[in-house]
Tab-separated table of C-alpha atoms in Angstrom:
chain	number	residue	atom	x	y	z
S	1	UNK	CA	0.000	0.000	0.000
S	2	UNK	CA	3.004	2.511	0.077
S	3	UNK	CA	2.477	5.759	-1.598
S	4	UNK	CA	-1.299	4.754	-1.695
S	5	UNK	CA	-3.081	7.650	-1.830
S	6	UNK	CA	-6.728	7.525	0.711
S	7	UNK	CA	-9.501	9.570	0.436
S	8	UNK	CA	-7.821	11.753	-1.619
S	9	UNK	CA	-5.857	13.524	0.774
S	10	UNK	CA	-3.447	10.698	2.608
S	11	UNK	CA	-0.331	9.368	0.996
S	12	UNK	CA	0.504	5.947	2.886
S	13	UNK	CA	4.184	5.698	3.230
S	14	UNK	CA	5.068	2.836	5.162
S	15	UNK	CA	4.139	0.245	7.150
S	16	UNK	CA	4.589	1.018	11.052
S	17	UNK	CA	3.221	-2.313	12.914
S	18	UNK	CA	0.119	-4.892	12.508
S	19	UNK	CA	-1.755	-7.054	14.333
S	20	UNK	CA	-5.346	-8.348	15.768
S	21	UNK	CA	-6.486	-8.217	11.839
S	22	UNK	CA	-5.646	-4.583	11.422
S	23	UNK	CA	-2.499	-2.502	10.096
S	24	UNK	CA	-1.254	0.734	11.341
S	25	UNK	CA	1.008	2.912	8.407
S	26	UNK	CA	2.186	6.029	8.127
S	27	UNK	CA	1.025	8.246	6.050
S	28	UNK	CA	1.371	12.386	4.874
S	29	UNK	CA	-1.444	14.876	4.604
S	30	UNK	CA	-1.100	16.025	1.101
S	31	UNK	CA	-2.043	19.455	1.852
S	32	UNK	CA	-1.534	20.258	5.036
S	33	UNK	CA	2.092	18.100	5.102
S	34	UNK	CA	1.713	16.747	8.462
S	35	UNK	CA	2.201	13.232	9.037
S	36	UNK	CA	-0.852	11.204	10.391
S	37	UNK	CA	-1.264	7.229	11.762
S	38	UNK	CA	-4.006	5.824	10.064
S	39	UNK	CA	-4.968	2.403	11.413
S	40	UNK	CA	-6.891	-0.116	8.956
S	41	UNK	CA	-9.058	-3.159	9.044
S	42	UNK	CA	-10.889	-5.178	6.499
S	43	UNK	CA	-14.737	-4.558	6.682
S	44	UNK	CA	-14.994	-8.645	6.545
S	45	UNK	CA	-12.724	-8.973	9.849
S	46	UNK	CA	-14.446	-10.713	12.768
S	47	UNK	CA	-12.416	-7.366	14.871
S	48	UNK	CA	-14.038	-5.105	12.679
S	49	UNK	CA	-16.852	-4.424	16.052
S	50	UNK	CA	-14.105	-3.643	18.488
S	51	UNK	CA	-12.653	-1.352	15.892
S	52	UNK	CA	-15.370	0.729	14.998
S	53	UNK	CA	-15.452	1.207	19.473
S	54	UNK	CA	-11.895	1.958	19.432
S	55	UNK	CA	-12.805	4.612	17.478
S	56	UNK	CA	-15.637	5.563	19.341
S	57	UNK	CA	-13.971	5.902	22.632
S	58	UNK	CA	-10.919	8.253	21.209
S	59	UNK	CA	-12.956	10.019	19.552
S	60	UNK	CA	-14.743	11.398	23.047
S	61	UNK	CA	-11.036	11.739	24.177
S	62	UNK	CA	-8.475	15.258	24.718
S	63	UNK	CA	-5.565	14.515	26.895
S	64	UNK	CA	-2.312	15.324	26.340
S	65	UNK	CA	-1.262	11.241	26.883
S	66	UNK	CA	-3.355	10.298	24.594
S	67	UNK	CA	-3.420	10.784	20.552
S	68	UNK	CA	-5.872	12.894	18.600
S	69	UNK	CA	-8.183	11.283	16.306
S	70	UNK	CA	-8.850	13.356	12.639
S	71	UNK	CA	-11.297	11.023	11.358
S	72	UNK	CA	-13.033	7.712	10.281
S	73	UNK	CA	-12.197	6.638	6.436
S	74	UNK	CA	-13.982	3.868	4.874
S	75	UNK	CA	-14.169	2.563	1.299
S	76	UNK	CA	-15.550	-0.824	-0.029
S	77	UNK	CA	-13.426	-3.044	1.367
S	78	UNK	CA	-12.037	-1.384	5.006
S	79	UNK	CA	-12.292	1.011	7.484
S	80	UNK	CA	-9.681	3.835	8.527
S	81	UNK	CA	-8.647	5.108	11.560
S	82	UNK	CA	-6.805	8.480	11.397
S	83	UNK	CA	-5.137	9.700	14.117
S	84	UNK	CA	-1.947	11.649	15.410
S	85	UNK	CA	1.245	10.215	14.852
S	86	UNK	CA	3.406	10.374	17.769
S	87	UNK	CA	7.060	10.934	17.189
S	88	UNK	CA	9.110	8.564	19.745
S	89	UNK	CA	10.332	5.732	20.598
S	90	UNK	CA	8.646	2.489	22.944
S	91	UNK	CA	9.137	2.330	26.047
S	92	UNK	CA	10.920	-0.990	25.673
S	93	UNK	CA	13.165	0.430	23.572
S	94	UNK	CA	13.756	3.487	25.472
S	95	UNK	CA	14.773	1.383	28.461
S	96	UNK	CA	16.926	-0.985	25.746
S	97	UNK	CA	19.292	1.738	25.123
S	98	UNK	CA	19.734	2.363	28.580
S	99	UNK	CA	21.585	0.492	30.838
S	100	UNK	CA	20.285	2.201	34.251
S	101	UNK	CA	17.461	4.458	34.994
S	102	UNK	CA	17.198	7.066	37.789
S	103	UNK	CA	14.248	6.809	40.753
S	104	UNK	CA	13.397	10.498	39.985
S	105	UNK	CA	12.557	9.120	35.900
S	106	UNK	CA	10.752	5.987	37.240
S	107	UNK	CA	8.370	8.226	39.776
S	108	UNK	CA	7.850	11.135	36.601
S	109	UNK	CA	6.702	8.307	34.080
S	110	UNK	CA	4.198	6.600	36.386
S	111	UNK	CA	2.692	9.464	37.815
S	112	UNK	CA	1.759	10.631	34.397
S	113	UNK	CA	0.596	7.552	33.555
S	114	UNK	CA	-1.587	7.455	36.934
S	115	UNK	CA	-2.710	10.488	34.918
S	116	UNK	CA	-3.754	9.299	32.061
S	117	UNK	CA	-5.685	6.763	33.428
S	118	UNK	CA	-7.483	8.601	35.328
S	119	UNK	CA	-8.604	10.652	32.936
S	120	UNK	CA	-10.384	7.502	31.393
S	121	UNK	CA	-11.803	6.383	34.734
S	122	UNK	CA	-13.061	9.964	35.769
S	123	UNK	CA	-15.317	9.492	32.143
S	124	UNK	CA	-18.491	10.483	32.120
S	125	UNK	CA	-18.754	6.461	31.458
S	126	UNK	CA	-15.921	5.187	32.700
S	127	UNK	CA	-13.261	3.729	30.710
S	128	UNK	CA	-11.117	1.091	30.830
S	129	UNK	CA	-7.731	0.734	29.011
S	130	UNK	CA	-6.845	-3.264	29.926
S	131	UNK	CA	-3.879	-3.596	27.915
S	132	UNK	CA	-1.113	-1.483	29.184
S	133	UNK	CA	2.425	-2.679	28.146
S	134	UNK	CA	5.775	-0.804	27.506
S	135	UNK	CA	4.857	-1.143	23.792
S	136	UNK	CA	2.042	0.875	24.145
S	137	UNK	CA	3.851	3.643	25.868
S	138	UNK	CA	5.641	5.742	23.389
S	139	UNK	CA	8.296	8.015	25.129
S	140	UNK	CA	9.309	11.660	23.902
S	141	UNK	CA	11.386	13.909	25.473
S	142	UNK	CA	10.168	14.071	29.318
S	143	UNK	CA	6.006	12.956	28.153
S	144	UNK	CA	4.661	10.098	27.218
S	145	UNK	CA	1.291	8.894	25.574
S	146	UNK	CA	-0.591	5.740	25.028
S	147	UNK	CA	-1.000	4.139	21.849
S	148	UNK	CA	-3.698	1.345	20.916
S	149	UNK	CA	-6.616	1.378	22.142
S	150	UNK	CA	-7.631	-1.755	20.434
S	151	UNK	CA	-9.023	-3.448	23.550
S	152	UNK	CA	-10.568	-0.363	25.879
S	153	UNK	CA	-14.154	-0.691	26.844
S	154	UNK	CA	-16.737	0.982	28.382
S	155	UNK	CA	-16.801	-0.460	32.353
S	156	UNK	CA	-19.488	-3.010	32.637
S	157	UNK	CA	-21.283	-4.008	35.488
S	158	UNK	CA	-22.252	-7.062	34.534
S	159	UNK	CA	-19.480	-9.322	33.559
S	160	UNK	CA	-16.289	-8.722	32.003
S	161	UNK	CA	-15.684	-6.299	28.946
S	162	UNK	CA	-14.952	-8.259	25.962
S	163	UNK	CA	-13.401	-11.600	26.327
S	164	UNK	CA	-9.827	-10.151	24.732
S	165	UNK	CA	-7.210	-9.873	27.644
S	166	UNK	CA	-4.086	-8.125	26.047
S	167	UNK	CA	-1.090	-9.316	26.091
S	168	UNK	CA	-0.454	-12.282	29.126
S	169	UNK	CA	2.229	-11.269	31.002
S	170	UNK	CA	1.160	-7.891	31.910
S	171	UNK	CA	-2.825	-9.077	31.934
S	172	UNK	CA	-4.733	-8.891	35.563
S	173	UNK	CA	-5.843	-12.576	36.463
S	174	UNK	CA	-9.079	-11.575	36.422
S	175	UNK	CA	-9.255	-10.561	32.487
S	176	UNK	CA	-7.847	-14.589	32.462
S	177	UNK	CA	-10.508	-15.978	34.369
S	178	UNK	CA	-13.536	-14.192	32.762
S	179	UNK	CA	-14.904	-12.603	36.363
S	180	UNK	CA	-16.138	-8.964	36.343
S	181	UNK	CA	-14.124	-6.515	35.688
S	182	UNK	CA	-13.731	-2.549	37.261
S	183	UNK	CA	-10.992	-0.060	37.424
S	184	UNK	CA	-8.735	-2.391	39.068
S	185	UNK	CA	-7.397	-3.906	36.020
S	186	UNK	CA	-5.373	-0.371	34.620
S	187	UNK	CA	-4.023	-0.395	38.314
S	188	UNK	CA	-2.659	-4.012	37.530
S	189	UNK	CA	-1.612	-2.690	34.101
S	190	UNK	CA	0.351	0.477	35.849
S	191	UNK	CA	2.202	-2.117	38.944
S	192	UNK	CA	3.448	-4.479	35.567
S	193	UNK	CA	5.228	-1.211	34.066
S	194	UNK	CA	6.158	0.111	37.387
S	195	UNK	CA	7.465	-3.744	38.116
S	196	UNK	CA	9.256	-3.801	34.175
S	197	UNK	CA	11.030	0.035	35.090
S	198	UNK	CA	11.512	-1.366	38.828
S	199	UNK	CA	13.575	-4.840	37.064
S	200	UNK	CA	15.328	-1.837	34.914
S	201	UNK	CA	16.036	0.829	37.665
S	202	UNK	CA	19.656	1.809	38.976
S	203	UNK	CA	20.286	-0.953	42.109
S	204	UNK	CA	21.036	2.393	44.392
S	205	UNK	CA	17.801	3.527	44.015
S	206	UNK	CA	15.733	0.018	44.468
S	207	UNK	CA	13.938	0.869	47.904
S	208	UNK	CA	11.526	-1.057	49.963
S	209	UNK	CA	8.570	1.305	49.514
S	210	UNK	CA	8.512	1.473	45.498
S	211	UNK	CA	8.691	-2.707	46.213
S	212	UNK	CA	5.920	-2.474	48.465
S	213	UNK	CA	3.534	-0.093	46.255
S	214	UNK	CA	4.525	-2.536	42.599
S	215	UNK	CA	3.366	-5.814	45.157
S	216	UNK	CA	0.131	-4.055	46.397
S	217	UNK	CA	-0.512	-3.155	43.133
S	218	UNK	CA	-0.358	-6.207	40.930
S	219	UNK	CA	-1.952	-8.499	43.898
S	220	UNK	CA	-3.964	-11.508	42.405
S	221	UNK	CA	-6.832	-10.940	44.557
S	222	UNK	CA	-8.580	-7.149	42.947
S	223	UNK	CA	-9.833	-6.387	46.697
S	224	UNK	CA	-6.000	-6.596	47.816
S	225	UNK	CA	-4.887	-3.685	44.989
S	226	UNK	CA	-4.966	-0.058	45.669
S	227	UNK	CA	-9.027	0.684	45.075
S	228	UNK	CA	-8.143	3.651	42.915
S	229	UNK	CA	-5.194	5.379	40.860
S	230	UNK	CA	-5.641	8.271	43.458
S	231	UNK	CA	-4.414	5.901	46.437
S	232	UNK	CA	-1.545	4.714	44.021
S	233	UNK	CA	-0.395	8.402	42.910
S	234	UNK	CA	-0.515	9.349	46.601
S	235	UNK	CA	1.957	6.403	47.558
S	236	UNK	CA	4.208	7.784	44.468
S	237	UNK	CA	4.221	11.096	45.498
S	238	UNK	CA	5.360	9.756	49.112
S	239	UNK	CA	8.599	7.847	47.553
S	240	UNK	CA	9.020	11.702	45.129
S	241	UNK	CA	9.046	13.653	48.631
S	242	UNK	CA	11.047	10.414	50.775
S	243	UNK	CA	13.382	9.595	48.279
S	244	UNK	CA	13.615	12.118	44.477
S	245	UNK	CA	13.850	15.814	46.768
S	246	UNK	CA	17.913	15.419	46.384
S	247	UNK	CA	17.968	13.979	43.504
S	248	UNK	CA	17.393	16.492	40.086
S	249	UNK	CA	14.383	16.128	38.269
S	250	UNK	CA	14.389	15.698	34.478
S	251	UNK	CA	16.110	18.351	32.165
S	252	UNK	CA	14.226	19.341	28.863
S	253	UNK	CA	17.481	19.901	27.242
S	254	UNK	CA	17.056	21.355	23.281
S	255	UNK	CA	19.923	22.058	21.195
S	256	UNK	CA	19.338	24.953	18.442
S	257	UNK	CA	21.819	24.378	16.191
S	258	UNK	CA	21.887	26.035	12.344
S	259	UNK	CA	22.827	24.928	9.477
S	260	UNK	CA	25.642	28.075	8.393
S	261	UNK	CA	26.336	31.277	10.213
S	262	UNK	CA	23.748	33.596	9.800
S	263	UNK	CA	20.709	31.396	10.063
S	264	UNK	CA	19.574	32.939	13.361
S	265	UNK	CA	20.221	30.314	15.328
S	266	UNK	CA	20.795	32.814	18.759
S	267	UNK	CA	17.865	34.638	17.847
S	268	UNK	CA	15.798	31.514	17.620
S	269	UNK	CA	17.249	30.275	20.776
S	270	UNK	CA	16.494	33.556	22.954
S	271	UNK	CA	12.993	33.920	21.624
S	272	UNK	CA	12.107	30.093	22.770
S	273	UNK	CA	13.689	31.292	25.982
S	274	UNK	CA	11.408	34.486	26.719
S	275	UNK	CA	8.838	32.322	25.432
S	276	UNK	CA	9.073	29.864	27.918
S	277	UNK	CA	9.937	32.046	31.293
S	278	UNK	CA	7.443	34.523	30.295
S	279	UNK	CA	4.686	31.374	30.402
S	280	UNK	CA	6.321	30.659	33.803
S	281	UNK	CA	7.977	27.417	32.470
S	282	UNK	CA	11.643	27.488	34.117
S	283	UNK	CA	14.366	27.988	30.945
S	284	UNK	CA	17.578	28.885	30.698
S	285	UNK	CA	19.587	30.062	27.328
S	286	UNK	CA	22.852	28.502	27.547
S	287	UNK	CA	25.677	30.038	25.453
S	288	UNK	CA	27.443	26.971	23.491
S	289	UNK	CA	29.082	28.372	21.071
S	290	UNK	CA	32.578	30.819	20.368
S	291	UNK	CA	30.862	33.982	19.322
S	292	UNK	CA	30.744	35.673	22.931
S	293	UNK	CA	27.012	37.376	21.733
S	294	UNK	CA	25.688	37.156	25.645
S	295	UNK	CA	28.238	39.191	26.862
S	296	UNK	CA	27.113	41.851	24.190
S	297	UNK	CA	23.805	41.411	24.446
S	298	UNK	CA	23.921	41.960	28.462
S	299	UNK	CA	25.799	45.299	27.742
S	300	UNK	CA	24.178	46.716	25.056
S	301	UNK	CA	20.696	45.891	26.417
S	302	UNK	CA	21.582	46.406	30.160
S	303	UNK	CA	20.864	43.833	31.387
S	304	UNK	CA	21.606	42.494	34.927
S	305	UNK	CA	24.314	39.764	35.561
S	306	UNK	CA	24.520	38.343	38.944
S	307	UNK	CA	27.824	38.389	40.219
S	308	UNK	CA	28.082	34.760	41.796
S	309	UNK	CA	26.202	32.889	38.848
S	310	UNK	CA	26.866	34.856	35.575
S	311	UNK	CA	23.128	34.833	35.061
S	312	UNK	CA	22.081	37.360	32.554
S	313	UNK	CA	18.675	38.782	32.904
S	314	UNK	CA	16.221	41.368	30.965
S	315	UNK	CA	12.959	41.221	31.177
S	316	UNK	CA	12.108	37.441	30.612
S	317	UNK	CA	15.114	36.403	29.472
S	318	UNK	CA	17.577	34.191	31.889
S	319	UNK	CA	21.172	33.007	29.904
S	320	UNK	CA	24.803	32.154	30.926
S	321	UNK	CA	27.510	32.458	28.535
S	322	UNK	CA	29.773	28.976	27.707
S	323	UNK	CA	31.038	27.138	30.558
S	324	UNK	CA	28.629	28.612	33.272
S	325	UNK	CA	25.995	26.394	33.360
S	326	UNK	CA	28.129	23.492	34.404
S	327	UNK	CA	28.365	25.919	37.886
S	328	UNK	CA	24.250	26.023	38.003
S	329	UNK	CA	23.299	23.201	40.751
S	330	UNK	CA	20.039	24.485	41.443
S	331	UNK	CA	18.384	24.569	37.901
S	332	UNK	CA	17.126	20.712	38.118
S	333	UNK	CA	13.852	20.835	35.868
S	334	UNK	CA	12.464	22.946	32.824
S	335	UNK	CA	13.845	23.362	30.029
S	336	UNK	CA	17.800	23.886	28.840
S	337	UNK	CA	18.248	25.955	25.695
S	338	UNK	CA	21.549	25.465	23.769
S	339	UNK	CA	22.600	27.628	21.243
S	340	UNK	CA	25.299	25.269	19.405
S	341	UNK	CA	25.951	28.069	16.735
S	342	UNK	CA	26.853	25.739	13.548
S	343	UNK	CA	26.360	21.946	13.233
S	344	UNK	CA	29.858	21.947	11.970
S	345	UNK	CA	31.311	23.498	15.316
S	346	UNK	CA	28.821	21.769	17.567
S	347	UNK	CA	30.751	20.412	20.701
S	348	UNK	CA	27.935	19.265	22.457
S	349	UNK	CA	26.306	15.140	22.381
S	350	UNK	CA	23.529	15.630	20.689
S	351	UNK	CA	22.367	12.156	21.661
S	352	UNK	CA	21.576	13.454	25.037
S	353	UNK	CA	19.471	16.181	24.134
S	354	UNK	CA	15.394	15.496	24.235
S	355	UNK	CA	15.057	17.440	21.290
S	356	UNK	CA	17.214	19.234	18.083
S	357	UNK	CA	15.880	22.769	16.527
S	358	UNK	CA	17.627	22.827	13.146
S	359	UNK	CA	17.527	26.554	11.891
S	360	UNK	CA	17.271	26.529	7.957
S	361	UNK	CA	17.909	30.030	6.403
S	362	UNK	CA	15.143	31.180	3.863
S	363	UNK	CA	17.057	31.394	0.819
S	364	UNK	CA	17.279	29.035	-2.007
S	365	UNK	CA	21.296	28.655	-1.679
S	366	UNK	CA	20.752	27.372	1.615
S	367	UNK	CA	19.201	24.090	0.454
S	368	UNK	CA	21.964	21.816	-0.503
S	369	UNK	CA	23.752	22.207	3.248
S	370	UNK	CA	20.369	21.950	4.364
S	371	UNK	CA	19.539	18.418	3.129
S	372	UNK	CA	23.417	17.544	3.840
S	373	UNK	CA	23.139	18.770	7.590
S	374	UNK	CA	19.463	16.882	7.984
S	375	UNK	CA	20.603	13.833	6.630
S	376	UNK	CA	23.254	13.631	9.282
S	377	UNK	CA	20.480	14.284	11.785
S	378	UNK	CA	17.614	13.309	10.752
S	379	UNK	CA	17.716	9.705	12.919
S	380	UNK	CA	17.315	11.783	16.123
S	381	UNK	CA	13.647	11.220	17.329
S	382	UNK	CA	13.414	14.703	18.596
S	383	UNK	CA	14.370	16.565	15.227
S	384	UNK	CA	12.646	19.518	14.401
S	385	UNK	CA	13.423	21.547	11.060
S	386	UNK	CA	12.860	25.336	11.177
S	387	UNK	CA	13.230	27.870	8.320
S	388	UNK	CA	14.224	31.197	9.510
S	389	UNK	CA	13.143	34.468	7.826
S	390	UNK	CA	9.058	33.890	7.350
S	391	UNK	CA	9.772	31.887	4.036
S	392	UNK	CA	6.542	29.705	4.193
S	393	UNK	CA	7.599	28.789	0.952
S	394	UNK	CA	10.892	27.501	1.709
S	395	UNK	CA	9.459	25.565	4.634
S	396	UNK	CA	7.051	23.855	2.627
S	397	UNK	CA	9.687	22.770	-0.060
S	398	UNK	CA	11.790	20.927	2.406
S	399	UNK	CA	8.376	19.202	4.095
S	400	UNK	CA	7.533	18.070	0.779
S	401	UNK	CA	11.279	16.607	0.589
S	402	UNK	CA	11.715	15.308	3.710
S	403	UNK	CA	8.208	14.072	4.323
S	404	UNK	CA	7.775	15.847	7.423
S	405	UNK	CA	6.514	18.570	9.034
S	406	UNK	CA	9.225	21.543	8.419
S	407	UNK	CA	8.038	25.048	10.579
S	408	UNK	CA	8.402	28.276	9.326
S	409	UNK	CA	9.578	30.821	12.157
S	410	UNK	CA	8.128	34.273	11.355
S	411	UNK	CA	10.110	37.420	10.626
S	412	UNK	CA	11.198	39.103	13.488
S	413	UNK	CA	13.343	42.359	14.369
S	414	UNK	CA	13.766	41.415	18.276
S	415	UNK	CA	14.436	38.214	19.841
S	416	UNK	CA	13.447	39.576	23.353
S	417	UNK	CA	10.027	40.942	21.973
S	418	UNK	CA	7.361	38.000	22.645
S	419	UNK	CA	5.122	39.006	19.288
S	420	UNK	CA	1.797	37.392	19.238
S	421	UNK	CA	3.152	35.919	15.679
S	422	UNK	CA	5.809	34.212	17.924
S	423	UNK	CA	3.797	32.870	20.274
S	424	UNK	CA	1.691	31.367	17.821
S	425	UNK	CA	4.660	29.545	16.460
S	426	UNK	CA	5.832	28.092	19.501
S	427	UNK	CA	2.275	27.115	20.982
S	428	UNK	CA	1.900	25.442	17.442
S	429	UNK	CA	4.945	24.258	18.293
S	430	UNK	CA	4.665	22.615	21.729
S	431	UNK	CA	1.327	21.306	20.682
S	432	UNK	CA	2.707	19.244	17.759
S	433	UNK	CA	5.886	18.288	18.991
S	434	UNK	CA	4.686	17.671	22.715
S	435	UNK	CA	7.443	20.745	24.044
C-alpha cells in the first residue's frame, strides 16, 4: 500500500506495525504536510466491532497522553482510523538503550501515567484501558502517551468487557478468568510497568517502599490492589518527597543548532527562551558556542548579571555564557536551551538532548547544506526543522522533501520581543511536537 493515496488527501508511506487483523502505516497529509497514523481493518474482519469502538472511545477523548483522532475513512473493502502520529520511541526500547534508569525518571513516568488513566476512569462512562504494556507507551522527550486502544471498553457491570485480555504477562488474572471486571485492572496494568522500570532501575535507588507499592498493586486478589489510581499516585508522590527531593528532576534539554552562520540560530534560541519564562515554564539560554554574543547582548541591552552565577537577565530572558551552566546546581527541571551556533562546530552530544531545533535560512542557496546537515540528523527522534526568515515557501519545499513537518519561524526584528506571531509559532509548536 506505500504511496497509496486515501480519500484523496493521505499518501501511505510505510508500514509502522500490525496485528489483531488490522495494520497501522504512516502516512502524509497532502495538503496540510503533516504526518498522520491511520490504522486499517478489512470490513470482513471478525475485529471489525471492536474497531469501529476503538474509534468511538478516542474520539470522546483530549488529553495530552493520549493521541488525537482526525477522522473515520472507509471505502468498499475497510475502514480507517486516522489519528496523530506520535514521534518517539517504545518504552521498551527506550529502556533498551539504557543500561540504568534514575528513581526520579521511574516516579515522573508513572505518575503521568496514573494520569492518564485517570482521565479515562473519571469518564463520564468510565473507561477502561486493559492492555497497558511498555509497547504501548511511546516516550518523547520528558512525556509520554498511550498508543492502541484496540481493547478499551466501556466499564461493565455485569461481567467482564470483551473476552480479549491483552497481552499475558502484563494481563490482571481476572481478564484470564472471565470474572467482572472494574478499574482495578489499569491499576494491575500500571504495577506491571512500574514492576518492568523497577527490574530496569539503577540498584542504588531500588527501595523497599517502590517494592511495596509494585506488590500491592499487581496483587492476584482485585480487593488486595490499591481501590483507585488516586491511592496509588498518593503512595508515588510519598517515595518523590522520601526519596527524588535530592535527587534532580528531568532536564528538557534542546539544542538549536543552524545549518551556516547567519541562520539565526541565537535569535531563535532567545525567543524560545522568553517564550518559555514569560509562560512561567523554568528555561535557561545557555551560550554553546565561540561567538561571545551574551556578553554583548547583556551590555548593550543592560541587562543584569549576577555576580556569583553569571546569570544574565532582561525582562524574561535568563542566559549564561559557555562554561557557566556546568556551575548552576540548582536549575534541576524545565527546560535547557543550547545555542550550538553551527552543526559543523557543535561540541555538544547531541544524543543526550530530548530534542534538536535545526535553523534553515530562507534562501534558495541554503538548500543543498540543508539536506546535507538533515541527513546527518535526521535519525534523532526529537528533530525539528525550522526555516528562519518567514519563508513559508521555503518551509514547505523541504516538508515536501523530507516528508515531514518543516516550521516556518516568522520574521522578526527582536528576539526579546514575545510578538503574538511568535507565540503562535511556539504554541503550534509545543502542541505538535509535545514541548
Amino acid at each position: 500500500m506505500n504511496h497509496q493515496i486515501l480519500s484523496g488527501k493521505y499518501e501511505l508511506i510505510g508500514l509502522l506495525g500490525a496485528g489483531a487483523g488490522s495494520q497501522v502505516y504512516l502516512a502524509r497529509h497532502r495538503k496540510l504536510e503533516h504526518f498522520r497514523a491511520i490504522k486499517c481493518i478489512s470490513k470482513q474482519s471478525l475485529a471489525r466491532s471492536r474497531f469501529l469502538l476503538e474509534a468511538e472511545i478516542l474520539q470522546s477523548l483530549s488529553h495530552p497522553g493520549i493521541p488525537t483522532i482526525y477522522d473515520l475513512e472507509e471505502d468498499e473493502d475497510s475502514y480507517y482510523l486516522v489519528e496523530e502520529y506520535v514521534q518517539g520511541e517504545s518504552l521498551d526500547a527506550f529502556v533498551l538503550r539504557r543500561q540504568n534508569l534514575s528513581l526520579a525518571f521511574v516516579v515522573q513516568l508513572a505518575r503521568q501515567l496514573c494520569d492518564i488513566i485517570k482521565y479515562l476512569h473519571s469518564r463520564p462512562v468510565p473507561i477502561v484501558y486493559q492492555d497497558l504494556k511498555p509497547e504501548h507507551i511511546i516516550v518523547y522527550g520528558n512525556q509520554i502517551k498511550i498508543v492502541d486502544f484496540g481493547i478499551a471498553a466501556y466499564i461493565s457491570k455485569e461481567g467482564n468487557p470483551f473476552q480479549s485480555y491483552g497481552t499475558e504477562a502484563y494481563a490482571a488474572p481476572e481478564k484470564k478468568n472471565g470474572t467482572c471486571c472494574d478499574e482495578r485492572v489499569d491499576v494491575y496494568g500500571i504495577g506491571k510497568i512500574l514492576e518492568f522500570l523497577y527490574n530496569n532501575l539503577d540498584k542504588e535507588n531500588q527501595i523497599y517502599h517502590l517494592e511495596a507499592l509494585i506488590e500491592q498493586a499487581i496483587a492476584e486478589n482485585p480487593m488486595d490492589r490499591f481501590s483507585c489510581v488516586d491511592d496509588l499516585t498518593s503512595e508515588l508522590l510519598k517515595i518523590q518527597t522520601m526519596h527524588v527531593k535530592t535527587e534532580k528532576h528531568l532536564l528538557n534539554r534542546i539544542a538549536v543548532i543552524g545549518t551556516r552562520h547567519g541562520t539565526g540560530t541565537t535569535h531563535i534560541a532567545i525567543s524560545f527562551n522568553v517564550y518559555q519564562n514569560q509562560g512561567e515554564i523554568p528555561s535557561y539560554y545557555s551560550e554553546q558556542n565561540r561567538q561571545g554574543d551574551l556578553w554583548r547582548i547583556g551590555e548593550s541591552r543592560k541587562g543584569t548579571i549576577d555576580s556569583h552565577t553569571s546569570v544574565i537577565r532582561y525582562g524574561a530572558f535568563r542566559g549564561m555564557p559557555i562554561g557557566e551552566m556546568d556551575q548552576m546546581t540548582d536549575f534541576s527541571d524545565g527546560t535547557l536551551i543550547q545555542d550550538c551556533g553551527t552543526y559543523e562546530s557543535s561540541t555538544i552530544e547531541l544524543e543526550n538532548c530530548q530534542g534538536i531545533i535545526l535553523v534553515i535560512g530562507g534562501k534558495c542557496w541554503d538548500e543543498p547544506l540543508a539536506k546535507a546537515v538533515y541527513e546527518k540528523l535526521c535519525m534523532h527522534k526529537g528533530l525539528i526543522p525550522i526555516v528562519n526568515f518567514g519563508n513559508e515557501q521555503m518551509a514547505r519545499q523541504y516538508a515536501k522533501c523530507w516528508r515531514r513537518s518543516v516550521y516556518c519561524f516568522p520574521l522578526d526584528p527582536d528576539p526579546f520581543v514575545l510578538t503574538n506571531a511568535k507565540c503562535r509559532f511556539f504554541e503550534t509548536l509545543q502542541k505538535k511536537e509535545g514541548w
